[in-house]
Short mmCIF file of C-alpha atoms in Angstrom, two decimals:
data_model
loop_
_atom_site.label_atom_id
_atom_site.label_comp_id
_atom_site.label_asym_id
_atom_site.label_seq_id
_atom_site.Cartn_x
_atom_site.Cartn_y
_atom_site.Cartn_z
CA UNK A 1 0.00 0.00 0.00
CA UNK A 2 2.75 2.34 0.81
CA UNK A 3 4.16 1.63 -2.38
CA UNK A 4 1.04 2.88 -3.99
CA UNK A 5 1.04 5.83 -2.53
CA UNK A 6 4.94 6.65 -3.25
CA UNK A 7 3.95 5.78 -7.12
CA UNK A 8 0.93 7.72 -7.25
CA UNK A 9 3.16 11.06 -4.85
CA UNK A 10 5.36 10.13 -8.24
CA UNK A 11 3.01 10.34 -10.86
CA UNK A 12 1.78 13.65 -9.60
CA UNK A 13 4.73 15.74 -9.04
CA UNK A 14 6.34 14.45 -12.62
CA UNK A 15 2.75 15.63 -14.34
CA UNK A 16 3.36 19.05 -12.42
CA UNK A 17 6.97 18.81 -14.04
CA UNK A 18 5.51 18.26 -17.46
CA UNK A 19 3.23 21.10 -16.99
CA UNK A 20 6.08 23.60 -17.30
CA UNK A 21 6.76 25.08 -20.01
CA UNK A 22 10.53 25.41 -19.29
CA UNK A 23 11.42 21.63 -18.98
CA UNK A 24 14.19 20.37 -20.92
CA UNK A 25 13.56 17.24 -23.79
CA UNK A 26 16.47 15.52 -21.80
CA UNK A 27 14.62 16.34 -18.73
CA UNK A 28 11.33 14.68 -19.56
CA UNK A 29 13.36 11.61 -21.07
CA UNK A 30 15.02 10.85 -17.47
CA UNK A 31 11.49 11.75 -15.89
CA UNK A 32 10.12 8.59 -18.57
CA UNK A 33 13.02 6.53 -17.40
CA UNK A 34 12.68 6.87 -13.56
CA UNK A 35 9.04 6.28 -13.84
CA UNK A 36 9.77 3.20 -15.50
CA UNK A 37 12.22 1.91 -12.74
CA UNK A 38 9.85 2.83 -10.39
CA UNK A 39 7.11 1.08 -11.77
CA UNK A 40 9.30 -1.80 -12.33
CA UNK A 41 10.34 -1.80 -8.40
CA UNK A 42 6.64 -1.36 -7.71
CA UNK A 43 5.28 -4.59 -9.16
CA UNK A 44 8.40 -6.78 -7.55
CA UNK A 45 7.64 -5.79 -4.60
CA UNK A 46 3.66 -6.74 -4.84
CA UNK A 47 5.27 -9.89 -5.86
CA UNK A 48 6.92 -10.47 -2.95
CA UNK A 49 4.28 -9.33 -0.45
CA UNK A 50 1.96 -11.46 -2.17
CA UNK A 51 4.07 -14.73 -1.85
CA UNK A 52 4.97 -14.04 1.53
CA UNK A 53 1.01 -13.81 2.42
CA UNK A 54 0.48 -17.38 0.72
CA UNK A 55 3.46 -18.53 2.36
CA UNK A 56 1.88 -17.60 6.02
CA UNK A 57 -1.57 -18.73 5.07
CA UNK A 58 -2.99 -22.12 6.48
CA UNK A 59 -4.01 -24.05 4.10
CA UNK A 60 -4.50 -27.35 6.01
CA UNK A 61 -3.63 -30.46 5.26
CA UNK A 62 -4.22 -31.61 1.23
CA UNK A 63 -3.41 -34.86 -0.11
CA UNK A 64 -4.20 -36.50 -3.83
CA UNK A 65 -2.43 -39.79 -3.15
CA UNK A 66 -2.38 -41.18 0.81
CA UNK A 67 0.91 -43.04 1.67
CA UNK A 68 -0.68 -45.28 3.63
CA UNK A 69 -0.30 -48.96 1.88
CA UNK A 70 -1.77 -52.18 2.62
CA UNK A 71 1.61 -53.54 3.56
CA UNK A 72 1.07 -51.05 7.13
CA UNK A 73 -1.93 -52.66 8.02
CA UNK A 74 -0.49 -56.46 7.33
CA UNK A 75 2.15 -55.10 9.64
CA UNK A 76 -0.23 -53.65 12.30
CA UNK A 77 -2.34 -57.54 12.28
CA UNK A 78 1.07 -59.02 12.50
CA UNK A 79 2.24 -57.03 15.03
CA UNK A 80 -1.27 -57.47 17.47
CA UNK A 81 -1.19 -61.05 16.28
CA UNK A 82 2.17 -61.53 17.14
CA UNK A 83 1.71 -59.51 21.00
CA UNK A 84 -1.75 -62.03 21.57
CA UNK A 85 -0.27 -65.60 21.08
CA UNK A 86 -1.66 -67.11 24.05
CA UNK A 87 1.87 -68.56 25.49
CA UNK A 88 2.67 -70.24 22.18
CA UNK A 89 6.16 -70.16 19.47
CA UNK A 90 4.31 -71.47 16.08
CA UNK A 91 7.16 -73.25 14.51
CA UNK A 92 6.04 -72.71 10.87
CA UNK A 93 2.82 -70.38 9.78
CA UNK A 94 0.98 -70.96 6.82
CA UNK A 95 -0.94 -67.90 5.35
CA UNK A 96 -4.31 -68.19 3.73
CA UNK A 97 -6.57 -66.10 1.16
CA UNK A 98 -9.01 -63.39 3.13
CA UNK A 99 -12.06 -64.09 2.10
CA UNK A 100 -15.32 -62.36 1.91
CA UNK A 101 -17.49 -63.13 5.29
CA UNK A 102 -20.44 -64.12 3.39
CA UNK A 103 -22.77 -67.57 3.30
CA UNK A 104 -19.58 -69.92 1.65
CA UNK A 105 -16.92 -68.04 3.06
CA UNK A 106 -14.90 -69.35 -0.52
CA UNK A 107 -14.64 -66.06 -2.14
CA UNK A 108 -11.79 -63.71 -2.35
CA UNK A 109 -10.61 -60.92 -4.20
CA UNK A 110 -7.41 -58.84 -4.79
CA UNK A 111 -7.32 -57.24 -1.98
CA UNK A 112 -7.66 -61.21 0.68
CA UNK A 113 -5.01 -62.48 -1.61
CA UNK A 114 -2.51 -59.11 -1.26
CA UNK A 115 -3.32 -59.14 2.42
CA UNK A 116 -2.12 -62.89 2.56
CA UNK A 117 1.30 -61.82 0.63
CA UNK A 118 2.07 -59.12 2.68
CA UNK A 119 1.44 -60.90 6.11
CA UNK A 120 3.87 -63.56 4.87
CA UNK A 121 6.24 -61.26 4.88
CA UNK A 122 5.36 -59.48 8.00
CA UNK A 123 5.50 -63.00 10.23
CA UNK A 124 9.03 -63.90 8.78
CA UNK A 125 10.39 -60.36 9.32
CA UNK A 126 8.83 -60.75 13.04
CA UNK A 127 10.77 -63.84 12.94
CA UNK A 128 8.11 -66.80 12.34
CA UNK A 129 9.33 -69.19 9.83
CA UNK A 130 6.38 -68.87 6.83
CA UNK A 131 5.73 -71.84 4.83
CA UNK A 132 4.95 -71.51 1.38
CA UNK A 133 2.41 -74.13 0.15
CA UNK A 134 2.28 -72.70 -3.42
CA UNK A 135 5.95 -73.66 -4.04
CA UNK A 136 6.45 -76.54 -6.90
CA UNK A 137 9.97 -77.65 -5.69
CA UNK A 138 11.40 -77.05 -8.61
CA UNK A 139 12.02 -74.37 -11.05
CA UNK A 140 10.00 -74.73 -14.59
CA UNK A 141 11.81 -72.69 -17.24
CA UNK A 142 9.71 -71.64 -19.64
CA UNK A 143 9.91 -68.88 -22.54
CA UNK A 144 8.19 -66.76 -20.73
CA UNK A 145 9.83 -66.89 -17.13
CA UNK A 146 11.67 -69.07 -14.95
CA UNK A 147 8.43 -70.35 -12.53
CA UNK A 148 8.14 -71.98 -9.16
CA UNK A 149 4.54 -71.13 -7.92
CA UNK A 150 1.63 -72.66 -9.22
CA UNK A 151 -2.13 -72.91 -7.77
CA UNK A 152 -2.96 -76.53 -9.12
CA UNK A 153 -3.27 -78.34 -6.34
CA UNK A 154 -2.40 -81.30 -8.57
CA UNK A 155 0.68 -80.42 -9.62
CA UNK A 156 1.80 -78.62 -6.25
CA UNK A 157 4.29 -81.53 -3.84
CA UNK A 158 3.08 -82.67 -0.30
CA UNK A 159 4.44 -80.49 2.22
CA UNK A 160 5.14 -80.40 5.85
CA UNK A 161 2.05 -79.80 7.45
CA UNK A 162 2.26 -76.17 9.18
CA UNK A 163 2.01 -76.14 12.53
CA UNK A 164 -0.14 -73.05 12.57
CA UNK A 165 -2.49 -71.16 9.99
CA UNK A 166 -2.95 -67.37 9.66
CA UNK A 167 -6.08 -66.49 7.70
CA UNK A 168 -9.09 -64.28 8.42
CA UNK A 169 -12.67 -62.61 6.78
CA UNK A 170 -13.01 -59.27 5.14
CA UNK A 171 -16.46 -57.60 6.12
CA UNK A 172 -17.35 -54.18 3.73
CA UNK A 173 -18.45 -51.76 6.02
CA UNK A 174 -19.29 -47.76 5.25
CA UNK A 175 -16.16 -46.38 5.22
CA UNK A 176 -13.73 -49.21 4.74
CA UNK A 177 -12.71 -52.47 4.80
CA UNK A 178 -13.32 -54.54 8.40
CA UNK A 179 -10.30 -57.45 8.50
CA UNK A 180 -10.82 -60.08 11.15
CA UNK A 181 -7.22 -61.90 11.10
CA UNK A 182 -6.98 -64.81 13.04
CA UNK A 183 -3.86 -67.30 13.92
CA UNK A 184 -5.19 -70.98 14.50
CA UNK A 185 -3.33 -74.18 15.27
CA UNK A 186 -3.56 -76.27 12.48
CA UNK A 187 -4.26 -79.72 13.55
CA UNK A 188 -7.18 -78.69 16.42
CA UNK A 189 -8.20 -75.21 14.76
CA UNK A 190 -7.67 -73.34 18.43
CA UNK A 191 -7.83 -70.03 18.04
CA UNK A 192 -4.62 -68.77 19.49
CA UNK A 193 -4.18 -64.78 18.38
CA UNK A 194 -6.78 -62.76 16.72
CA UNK A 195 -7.35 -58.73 15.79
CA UNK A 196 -9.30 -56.41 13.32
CA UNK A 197 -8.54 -53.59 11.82
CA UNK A 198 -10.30 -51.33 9.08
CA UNK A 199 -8.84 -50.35 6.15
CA UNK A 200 -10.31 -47.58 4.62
CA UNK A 201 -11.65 -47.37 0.90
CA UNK A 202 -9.96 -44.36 -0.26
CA UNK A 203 -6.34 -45.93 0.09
CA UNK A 204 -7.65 -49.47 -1.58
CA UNK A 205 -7.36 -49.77 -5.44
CA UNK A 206 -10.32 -49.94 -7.59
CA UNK A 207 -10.33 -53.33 -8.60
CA UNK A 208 -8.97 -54.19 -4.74
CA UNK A 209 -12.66 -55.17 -3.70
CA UNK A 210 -13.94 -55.64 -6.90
CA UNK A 211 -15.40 -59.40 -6.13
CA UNK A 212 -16.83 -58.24 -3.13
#
């Protein structure tokens, strides 16, 4: 504002200048020239008073992607699983497909199976030894990859039973995703560690509950 004023004190007193007959051409081109720098200096320093007002404004908090992942919630279940075990060391854990709490309890979706990778991972690192059940024994090579998995159950070799299994239901509530996770010995199906947690919808992918 003050800046305003000192232009406009400026403007006036170079008009009265220019109203005299007995001003020089040389005169009038300086006049041109310091109005110009002062101009000039004028609009910088908006420029900087208006950045340093958006700098000190609150915006609050804004967000297009969350960094929240799936993998922190597998880590949370692990972690509440892991704190529950009713006085027990699982010697080897076998993680199951979430699947949808409905009537056959059989159906899954991207988001049970991801939930099952990620707690694999999440048990070993907590130092659980994970057994994989979808391992062939042996490495096909093929021309399009060099493959060990498979999910044919007839082509897949008999494994050491697990001592315990890890598994749970996924129930779709308002706002998110309710996980029951459960850790159950394998033989007697004792429930021996169990938590929830809710994962909200607007971190999941689209096609992450897309069976449900």
């Amino acid at each position: 504002m003050k800046n305003v004023v000192l232009f406009a004190t400026t403007l006036a007193l170079l008009g009265g200048c220019e109203m005299t007959k007995q001003v020089a051409p040389e005169s009038t081109e300086a006049q041109q020239s310091d109005m110009e720098i002062l101009y000039a200096m004028m609009k910088e320093q908006e420029r900087n008073e208006a950045s340093q007002a958006t700098a000190m404004q609150d915006i609050g908090f804004i967000s297009y992607r969350h960094r929240k992942e799936i993998a922190n919630y597998a880590n949370q279940i692990a972690l509440e699983l892991s704190d529950t075990v009713l006085g027990q060391k699982p010697e080897s854990i076998a993680v199951a497909s979430f699947v949808n709490f409905n009537e056959s309890l059989r159906d899954t979706n991207q988001l049970g199976n991801q939930l099952a990778e990620s707690l694999m991972h999440q048990m070993q690192k907590l130092g659980y030894q994970a057994l994989d059940f979808k391992a062939l024994g042996k490495i096909e090579v093929t021309s399009s990859g060099d493959l060990t998995f498979s999910r044919n159950a007839n082509r897949l070799r008999n494994v050491q039973s697990p001592s315990h299994l890890l598994t749970g239901t996924m129930v779709y509530r308002p706002r998110g995703v309710e996980v029951n996770a459960r850790l159950l010995e394998f033989n007697t199906s004792l429930v021996i560690a169990s938590t929830m947690v809710t994962i909200p919808y607007f971190i999941l992918d689209e096609q992450a509950t897309a069976s449900r």
